[in-house]
Short mmCIF file of C-alpha atoms in Angstrom, two decimals:
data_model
loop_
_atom_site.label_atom_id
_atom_site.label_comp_id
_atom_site.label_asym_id
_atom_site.label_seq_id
_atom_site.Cartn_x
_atom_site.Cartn_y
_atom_site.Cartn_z
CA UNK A 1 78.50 85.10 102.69
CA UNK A 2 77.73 83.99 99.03
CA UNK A 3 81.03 83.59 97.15
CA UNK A 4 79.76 85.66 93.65
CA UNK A 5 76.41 86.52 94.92
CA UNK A 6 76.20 89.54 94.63
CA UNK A 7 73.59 90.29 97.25
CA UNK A 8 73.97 88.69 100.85
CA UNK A 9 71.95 88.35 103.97
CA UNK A 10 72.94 89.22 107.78
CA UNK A 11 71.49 89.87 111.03
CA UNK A 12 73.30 92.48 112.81
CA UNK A 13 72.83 93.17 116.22
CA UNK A 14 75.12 96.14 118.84
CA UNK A 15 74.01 99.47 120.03
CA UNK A 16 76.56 101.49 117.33
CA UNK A 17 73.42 102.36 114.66
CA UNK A 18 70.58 103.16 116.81
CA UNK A 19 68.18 104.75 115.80
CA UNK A 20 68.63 103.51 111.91
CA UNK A 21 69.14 99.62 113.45
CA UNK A 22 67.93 98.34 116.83
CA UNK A 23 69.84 96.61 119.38
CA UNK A 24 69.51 93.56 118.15
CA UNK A 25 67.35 91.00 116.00
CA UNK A 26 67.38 93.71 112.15
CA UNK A 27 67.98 91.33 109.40
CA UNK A 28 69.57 93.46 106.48
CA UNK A 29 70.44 92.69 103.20
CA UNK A 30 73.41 93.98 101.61
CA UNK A 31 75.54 94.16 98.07
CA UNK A 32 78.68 93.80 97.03
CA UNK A 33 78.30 95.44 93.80
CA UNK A 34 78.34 99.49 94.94
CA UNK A 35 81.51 98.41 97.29
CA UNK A 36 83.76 96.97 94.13
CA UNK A 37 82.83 98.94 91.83
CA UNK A 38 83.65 102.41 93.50
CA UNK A 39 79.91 103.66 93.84
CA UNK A 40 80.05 104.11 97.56
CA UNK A 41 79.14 107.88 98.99
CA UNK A 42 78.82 109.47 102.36
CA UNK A 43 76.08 108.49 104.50
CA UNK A 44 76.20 104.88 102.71
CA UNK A 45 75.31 102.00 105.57
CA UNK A 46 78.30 99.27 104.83
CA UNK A 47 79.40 96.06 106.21
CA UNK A 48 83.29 96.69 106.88
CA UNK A 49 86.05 94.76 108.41
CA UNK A 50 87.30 96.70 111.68
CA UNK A 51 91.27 96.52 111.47
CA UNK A 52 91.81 95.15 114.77
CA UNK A 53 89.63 91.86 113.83
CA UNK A 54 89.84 90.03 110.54
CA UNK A 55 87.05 87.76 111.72
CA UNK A 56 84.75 90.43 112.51
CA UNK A 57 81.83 92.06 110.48
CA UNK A 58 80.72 95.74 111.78
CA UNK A 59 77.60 97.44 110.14
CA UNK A 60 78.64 101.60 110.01
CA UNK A 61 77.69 104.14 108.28
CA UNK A 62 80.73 106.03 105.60
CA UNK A 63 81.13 109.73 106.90
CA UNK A 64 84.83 110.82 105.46
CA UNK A 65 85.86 110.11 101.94
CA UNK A 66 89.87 109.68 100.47
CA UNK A 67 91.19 113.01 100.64
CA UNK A 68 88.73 114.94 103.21
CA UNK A 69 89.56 115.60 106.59
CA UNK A 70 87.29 114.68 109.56
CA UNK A 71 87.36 116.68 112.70
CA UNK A 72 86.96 114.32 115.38
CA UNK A 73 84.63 116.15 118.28
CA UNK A 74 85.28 115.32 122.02
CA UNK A 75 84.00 116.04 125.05
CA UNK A 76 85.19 119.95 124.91
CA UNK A 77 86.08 121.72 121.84
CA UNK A 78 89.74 122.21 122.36
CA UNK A 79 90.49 118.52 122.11
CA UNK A 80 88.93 117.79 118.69
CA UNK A 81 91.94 117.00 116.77
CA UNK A 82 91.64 116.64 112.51
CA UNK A 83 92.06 113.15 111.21
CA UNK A 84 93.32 113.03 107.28
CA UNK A 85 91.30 110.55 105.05
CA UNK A 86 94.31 108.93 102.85
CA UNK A 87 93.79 107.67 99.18
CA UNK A 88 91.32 104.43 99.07
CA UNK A 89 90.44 105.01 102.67
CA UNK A 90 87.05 106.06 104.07
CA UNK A 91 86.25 107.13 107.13
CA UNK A 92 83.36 105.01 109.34
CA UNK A 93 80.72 106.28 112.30
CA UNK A 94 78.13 104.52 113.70
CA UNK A 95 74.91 106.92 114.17
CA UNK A 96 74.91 105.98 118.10
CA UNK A 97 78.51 107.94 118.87
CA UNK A 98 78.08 107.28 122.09
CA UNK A 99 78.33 103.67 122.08
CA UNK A 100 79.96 102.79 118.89
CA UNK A 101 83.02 101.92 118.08
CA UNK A 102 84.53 103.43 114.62
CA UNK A 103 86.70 105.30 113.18
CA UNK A 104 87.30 107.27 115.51
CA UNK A 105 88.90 104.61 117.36
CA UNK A 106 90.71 103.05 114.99
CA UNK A 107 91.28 105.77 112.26
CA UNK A 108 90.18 105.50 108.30
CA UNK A 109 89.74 102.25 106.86
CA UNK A 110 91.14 100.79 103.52
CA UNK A 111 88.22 100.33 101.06
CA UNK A 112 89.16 96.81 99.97
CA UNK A 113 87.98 96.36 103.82
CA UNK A 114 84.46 97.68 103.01
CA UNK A 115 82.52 94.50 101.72
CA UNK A 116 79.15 95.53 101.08
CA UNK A 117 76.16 98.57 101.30
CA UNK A 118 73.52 97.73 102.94
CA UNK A 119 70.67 98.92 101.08
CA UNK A 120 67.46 97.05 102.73
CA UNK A 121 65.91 96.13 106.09
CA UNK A 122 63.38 92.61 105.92
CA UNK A 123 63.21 92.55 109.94
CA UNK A 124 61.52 93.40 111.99
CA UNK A 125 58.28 93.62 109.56
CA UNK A 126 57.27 97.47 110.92
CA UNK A 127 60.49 98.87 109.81
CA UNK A 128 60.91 96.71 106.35
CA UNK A 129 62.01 99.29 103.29
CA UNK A 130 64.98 100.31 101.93
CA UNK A 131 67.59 101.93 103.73
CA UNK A 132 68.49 105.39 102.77
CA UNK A 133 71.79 107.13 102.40
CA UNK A 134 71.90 109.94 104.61
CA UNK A 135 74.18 111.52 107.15
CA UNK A 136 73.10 111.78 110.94
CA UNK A 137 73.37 115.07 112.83
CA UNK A 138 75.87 113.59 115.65
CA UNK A 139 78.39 112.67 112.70
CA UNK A 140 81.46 114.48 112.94
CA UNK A 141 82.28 117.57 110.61
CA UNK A 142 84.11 116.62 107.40
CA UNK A 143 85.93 119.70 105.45
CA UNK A 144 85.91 118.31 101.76
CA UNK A 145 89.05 117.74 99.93
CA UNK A 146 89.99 121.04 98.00
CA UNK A 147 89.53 123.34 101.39
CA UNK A 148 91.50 120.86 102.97
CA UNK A 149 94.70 121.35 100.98
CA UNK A 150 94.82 124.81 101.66
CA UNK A 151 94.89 127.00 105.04
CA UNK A 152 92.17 128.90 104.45
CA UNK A 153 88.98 127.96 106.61
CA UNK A 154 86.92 129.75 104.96
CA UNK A 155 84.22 127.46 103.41
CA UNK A 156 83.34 123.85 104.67
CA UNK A 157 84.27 124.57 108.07
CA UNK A 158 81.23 124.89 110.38
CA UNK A 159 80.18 127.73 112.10
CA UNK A 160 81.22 125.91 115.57
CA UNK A 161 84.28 124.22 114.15
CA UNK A 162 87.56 126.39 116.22
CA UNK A 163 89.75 128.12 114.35
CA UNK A 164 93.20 126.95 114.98
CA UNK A 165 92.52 124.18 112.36
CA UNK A 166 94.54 126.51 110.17
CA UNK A 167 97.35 123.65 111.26
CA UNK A 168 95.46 120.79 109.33
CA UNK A 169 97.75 121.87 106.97
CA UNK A 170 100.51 120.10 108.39
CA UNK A 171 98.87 116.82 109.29
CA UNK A 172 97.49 116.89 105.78
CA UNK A 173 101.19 116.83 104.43
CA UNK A 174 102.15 114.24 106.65
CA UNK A 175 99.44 111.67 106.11
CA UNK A 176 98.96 112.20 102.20
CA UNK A 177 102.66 111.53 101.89
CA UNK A 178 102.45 108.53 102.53
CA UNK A 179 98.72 107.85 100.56
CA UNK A 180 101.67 108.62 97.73
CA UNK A 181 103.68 106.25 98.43
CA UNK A 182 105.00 104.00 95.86
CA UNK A 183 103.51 100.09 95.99
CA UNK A 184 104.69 98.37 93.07
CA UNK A 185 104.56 94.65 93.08
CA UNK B 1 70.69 68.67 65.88
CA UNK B 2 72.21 72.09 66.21
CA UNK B 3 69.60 73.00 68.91
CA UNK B 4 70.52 69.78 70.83
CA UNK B 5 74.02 70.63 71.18
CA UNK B 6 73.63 74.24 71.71
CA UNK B 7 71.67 72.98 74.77
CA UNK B 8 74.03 70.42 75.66
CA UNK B 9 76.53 73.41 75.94
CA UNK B 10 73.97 75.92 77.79
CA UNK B 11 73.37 72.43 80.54
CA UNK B 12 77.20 71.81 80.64
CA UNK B 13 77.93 75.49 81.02
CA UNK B 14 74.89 76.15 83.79
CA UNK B 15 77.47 73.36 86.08
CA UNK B 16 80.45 74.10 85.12
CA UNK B 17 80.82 78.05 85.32
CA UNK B 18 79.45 78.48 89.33
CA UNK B 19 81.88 75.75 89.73
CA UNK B 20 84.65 77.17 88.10
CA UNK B 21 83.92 80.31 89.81
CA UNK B 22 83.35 78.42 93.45
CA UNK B 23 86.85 76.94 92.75
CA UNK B 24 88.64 80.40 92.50
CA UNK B 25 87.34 82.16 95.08
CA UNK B 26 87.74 79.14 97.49
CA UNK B 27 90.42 76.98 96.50
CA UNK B 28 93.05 78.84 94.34
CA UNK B 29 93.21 80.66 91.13
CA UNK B 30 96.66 81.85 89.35
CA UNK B 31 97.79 85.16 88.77
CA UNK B 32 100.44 87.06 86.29
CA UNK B 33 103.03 89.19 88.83
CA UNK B 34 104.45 92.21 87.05
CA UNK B 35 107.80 93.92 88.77
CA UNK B 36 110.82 93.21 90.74
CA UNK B 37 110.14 94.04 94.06
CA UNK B 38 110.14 89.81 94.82
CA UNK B 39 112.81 89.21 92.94
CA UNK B 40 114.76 86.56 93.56
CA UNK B 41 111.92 84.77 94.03
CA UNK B 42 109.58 85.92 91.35
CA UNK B 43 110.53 87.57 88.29
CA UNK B 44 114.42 87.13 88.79
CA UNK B 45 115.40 87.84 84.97
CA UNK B 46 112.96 91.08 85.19
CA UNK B 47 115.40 94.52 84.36
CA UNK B 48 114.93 97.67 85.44
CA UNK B 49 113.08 99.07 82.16
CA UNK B 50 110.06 96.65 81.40
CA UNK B 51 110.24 96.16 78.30
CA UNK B 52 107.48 95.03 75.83
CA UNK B 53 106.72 91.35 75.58
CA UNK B 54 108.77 89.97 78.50
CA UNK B 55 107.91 87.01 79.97
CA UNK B 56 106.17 87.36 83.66
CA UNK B 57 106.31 84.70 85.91
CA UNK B 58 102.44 83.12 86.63
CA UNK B 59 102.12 82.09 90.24
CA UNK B 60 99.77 80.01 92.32
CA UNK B 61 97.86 81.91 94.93
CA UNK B 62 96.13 79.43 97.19
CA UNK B 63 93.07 81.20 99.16
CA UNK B 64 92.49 78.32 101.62
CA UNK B 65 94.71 79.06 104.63
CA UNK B 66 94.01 82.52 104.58
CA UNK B 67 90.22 82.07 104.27
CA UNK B 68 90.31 79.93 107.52
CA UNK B 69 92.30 83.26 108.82
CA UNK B 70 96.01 81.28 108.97
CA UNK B 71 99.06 83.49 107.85
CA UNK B 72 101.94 82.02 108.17
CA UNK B 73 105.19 84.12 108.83
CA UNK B 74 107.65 83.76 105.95
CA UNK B 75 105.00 82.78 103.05
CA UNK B 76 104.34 85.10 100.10
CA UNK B 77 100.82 86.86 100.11
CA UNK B 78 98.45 88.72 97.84
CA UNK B 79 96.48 91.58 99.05
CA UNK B 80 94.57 94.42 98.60
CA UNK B 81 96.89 98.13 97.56
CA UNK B 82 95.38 99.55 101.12
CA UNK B 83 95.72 103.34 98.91
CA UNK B 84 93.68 101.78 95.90
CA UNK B 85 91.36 98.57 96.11
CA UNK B 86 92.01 97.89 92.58
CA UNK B 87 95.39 96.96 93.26
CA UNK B 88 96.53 93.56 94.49
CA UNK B 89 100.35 93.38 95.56
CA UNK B 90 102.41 90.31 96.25
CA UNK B 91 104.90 90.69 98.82
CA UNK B 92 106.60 88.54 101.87
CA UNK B 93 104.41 88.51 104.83
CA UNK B 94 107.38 89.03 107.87
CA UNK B 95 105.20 89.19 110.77
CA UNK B 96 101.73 89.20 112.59
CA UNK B 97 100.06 90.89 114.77
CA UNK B 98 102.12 90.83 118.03
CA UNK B 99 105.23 90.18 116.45
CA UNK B 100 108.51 91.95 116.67
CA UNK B 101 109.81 93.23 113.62
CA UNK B 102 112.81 95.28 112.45
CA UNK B 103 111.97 98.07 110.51
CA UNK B 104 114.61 98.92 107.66
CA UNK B 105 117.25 102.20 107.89
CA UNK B 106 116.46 101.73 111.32
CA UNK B 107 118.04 99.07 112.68
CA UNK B 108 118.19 99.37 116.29
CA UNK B 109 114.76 99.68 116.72
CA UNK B 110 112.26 97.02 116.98
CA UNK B 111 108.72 97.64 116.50
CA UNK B 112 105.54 95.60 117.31
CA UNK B 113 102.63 94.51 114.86
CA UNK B 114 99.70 96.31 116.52
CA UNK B 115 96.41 93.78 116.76
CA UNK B 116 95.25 92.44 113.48
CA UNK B 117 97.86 94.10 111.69
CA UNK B 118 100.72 92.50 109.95
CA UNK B 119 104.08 93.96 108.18
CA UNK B 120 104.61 92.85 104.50
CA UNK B 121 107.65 93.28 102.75
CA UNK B 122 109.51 92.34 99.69
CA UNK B 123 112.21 90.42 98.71
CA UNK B 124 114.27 92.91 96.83
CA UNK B 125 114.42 95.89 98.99
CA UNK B 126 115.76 98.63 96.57
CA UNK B 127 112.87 98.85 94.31
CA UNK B 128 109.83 98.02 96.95
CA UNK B 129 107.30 100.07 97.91
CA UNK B 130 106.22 97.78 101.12
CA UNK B 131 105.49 98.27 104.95
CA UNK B 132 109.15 100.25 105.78
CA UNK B 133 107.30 102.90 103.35
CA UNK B 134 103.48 102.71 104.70
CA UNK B 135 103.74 100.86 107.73
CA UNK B 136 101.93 97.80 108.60
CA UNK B 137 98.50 96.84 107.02
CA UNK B 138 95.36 95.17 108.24
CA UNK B 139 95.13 91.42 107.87
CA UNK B 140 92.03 91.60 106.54
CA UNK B 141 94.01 92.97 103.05
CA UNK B 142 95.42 89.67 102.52
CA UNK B 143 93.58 87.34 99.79
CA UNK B 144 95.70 84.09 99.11
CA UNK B 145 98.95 82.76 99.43
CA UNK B 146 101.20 82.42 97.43
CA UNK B 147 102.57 78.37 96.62
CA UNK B 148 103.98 77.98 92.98
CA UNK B 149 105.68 79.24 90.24
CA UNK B 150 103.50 77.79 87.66
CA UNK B 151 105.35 79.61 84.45
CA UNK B 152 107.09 80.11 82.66
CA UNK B 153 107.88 75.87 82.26
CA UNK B 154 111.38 76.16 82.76
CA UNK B 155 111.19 77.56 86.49
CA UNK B 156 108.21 75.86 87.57
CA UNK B 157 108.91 75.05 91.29
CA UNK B 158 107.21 75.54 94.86
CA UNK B 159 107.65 78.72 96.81
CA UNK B 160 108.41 78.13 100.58
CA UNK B 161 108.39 80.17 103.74
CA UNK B 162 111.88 82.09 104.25
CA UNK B 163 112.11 84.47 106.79
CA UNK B 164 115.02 87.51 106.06
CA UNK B 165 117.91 87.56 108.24
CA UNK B 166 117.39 90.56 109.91
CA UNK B 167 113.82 89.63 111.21
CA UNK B 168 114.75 85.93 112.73
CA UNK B 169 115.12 85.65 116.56
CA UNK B 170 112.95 87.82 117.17
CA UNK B 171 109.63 85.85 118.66
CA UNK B 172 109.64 82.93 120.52
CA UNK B 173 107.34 80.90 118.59
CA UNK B 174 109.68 81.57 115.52
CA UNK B 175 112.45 78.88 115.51
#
């Protein structure tokens, strides 16, 4: 990575974004501008950190933003458990959920962690253009921040979505407790 | 004439500001610390009600170790507010991922540094908001070390690695 260029280079390679990137051999290019300056939005492609690995460079795209909550989906509806977005986090899928791993492993990420969009593909020459921000149909359901403060489910819950998440409530106390939390130098 | 040195400045300026910039992102850069929370260490004539106009101490943050991905238990860091990106905080680092540490108002229980975490804390535990409130935080937040108190004059000295009492013993590889 260029220290103050804005606008870097990568090849990324995995199974997490098929069908937006192939397996292996895409070159992308990517920017830092949109990431520092607070212009990111859902269904943004970015270049993030994953927590476990400071080394490490992942290529996902952003599904939950701070405040939302994301309902997780697994195998059978009962065990889909809501995941609270904190302040400055974001929450990161890869479109293949199958074989990715993302946020749902490792929860929402801190945005100083996000280091660039990605908003162009230059390889392999059939699929060069820009890449667009969208959200795939496999990404999880994301109830947007005002529904989530308050029990009702009415609104931004879909149609499939169960009902008990009239306890999100409580795990949106919890979290965004400590998204208050006071970090003075 | 005037054209001549307005280009001399535009040549001079077209080597010296990449390298100037090259230099802070790589090598070091220094940085103004408002608060208390690292007090003694920074800050130590700081009261409780900034007031207008007081001094601030200017410290050294050296990005070289921690580019290369070394964090050294003990050593004062910089990094990212994980609730706002905007933010940078300075604070002790106390242990890596791994490590054993001792959460505070709980002091019979250890916990460990999940993987690629770390727990941050500061010096001057009544006023900081620090991993006992939010729990550790990704390595990847950390931006520089921090080496020197650069100002003001009077207190210019080098920062070293101290680990609290409460967290030593704890790891092996920590004498």
């Amino acid at each position: 990575m260029v220290f103050r260029l804005r606008i870097f280079f990568l090849q990324c390679s995995g199974p997490s974004m098929i069908p937006a990137f192939n397996q292996s051999g895409d070159v992308i290019f990517a920017e830092m501008f949109s990431a520092k300056t607070g212009r990111l939005d859902r269904g943004d492609v970015v270049i993030a950190i994953p927590p476990q690995n400071p080394k490490l460079r992942v290529c996902k795209r952003i599904i939950g933003l701070p405040g939302e909550t994301v309902i997780v989906r697994s195998r059978s509806w009962f065990d889909d458990r809501p995941e609270f977005v904190p302040e400055g986090h974001v929450w990161l899928e890869g479109d293949n959920p199958s074989n990715s791993s993302d946020s749902r492993t490792y929860g929402p990420i801190p945005l100083a962690m996000v280091r660039g969009r990605v908003f162009f593909k230059a390889w392999p020459p059939s699929e060069i253009g820009r890449v667009a921000r969208r959200v795939p149909e496999a990404a999880s359901a994301v109830l947007p921040r005002e529904t989530a403060a308050d029990s009702s489910i009415s609104g931004g819950l879909e149609s499939d979505a169960p009902v008990r998440f009239v306890a999100t409530e409580t795990v949106v106390d919890e979290r965004g407790r400590g998204g208050q939390g006071e970090t003075r130098r | 004439m005037a054209q001549a040195a307005a280009g001399n400045v535009l040549r001079a300026s077209l080597f010296a500001v990449p390298v100037a910039l090259a230099f802070h992102d790589v090598i070091g850069s220094p940085v103004q610390v408002e608060g208390r929370s690292m007090q003694p260490a920074i800050n130590p004539h700081l009261g409780p009600e900034s007031q207008q106009g007081e001094s601030l101490d200017v410290v050294w943050q050296d990005k070289r170790s921690i580019s290369r991905h070394i964090y050294e238990r003990g050593s004062i860091v910089v990094f990212r507010n994980p609730f706002d990106p905007k933010e940078r905080v300075v604070k002790r680092l106390i242990g890596v991922d791994g490590d054993w540490v001792r959460p505070r108002g709980n002091k019979h229980n250890l916990m460990r540094v999940p993987e690629g975490y770390c727990w941050v804390e500061g010096d001057n535990h009544g006023v900081s908001g620090d991993s006992n409130h939010f729990g550790p935080i990704p390595l990847a937040l950390i931006e520089a070390k921090v080496t020197h108190v650069l100002w003001p004059p009077g207190r210019m000295r080098s920062l070293g690695q101290d680990l609290p009492e409460i967290h030593r013993g704890l790891n092996p590889s920590q004498a």
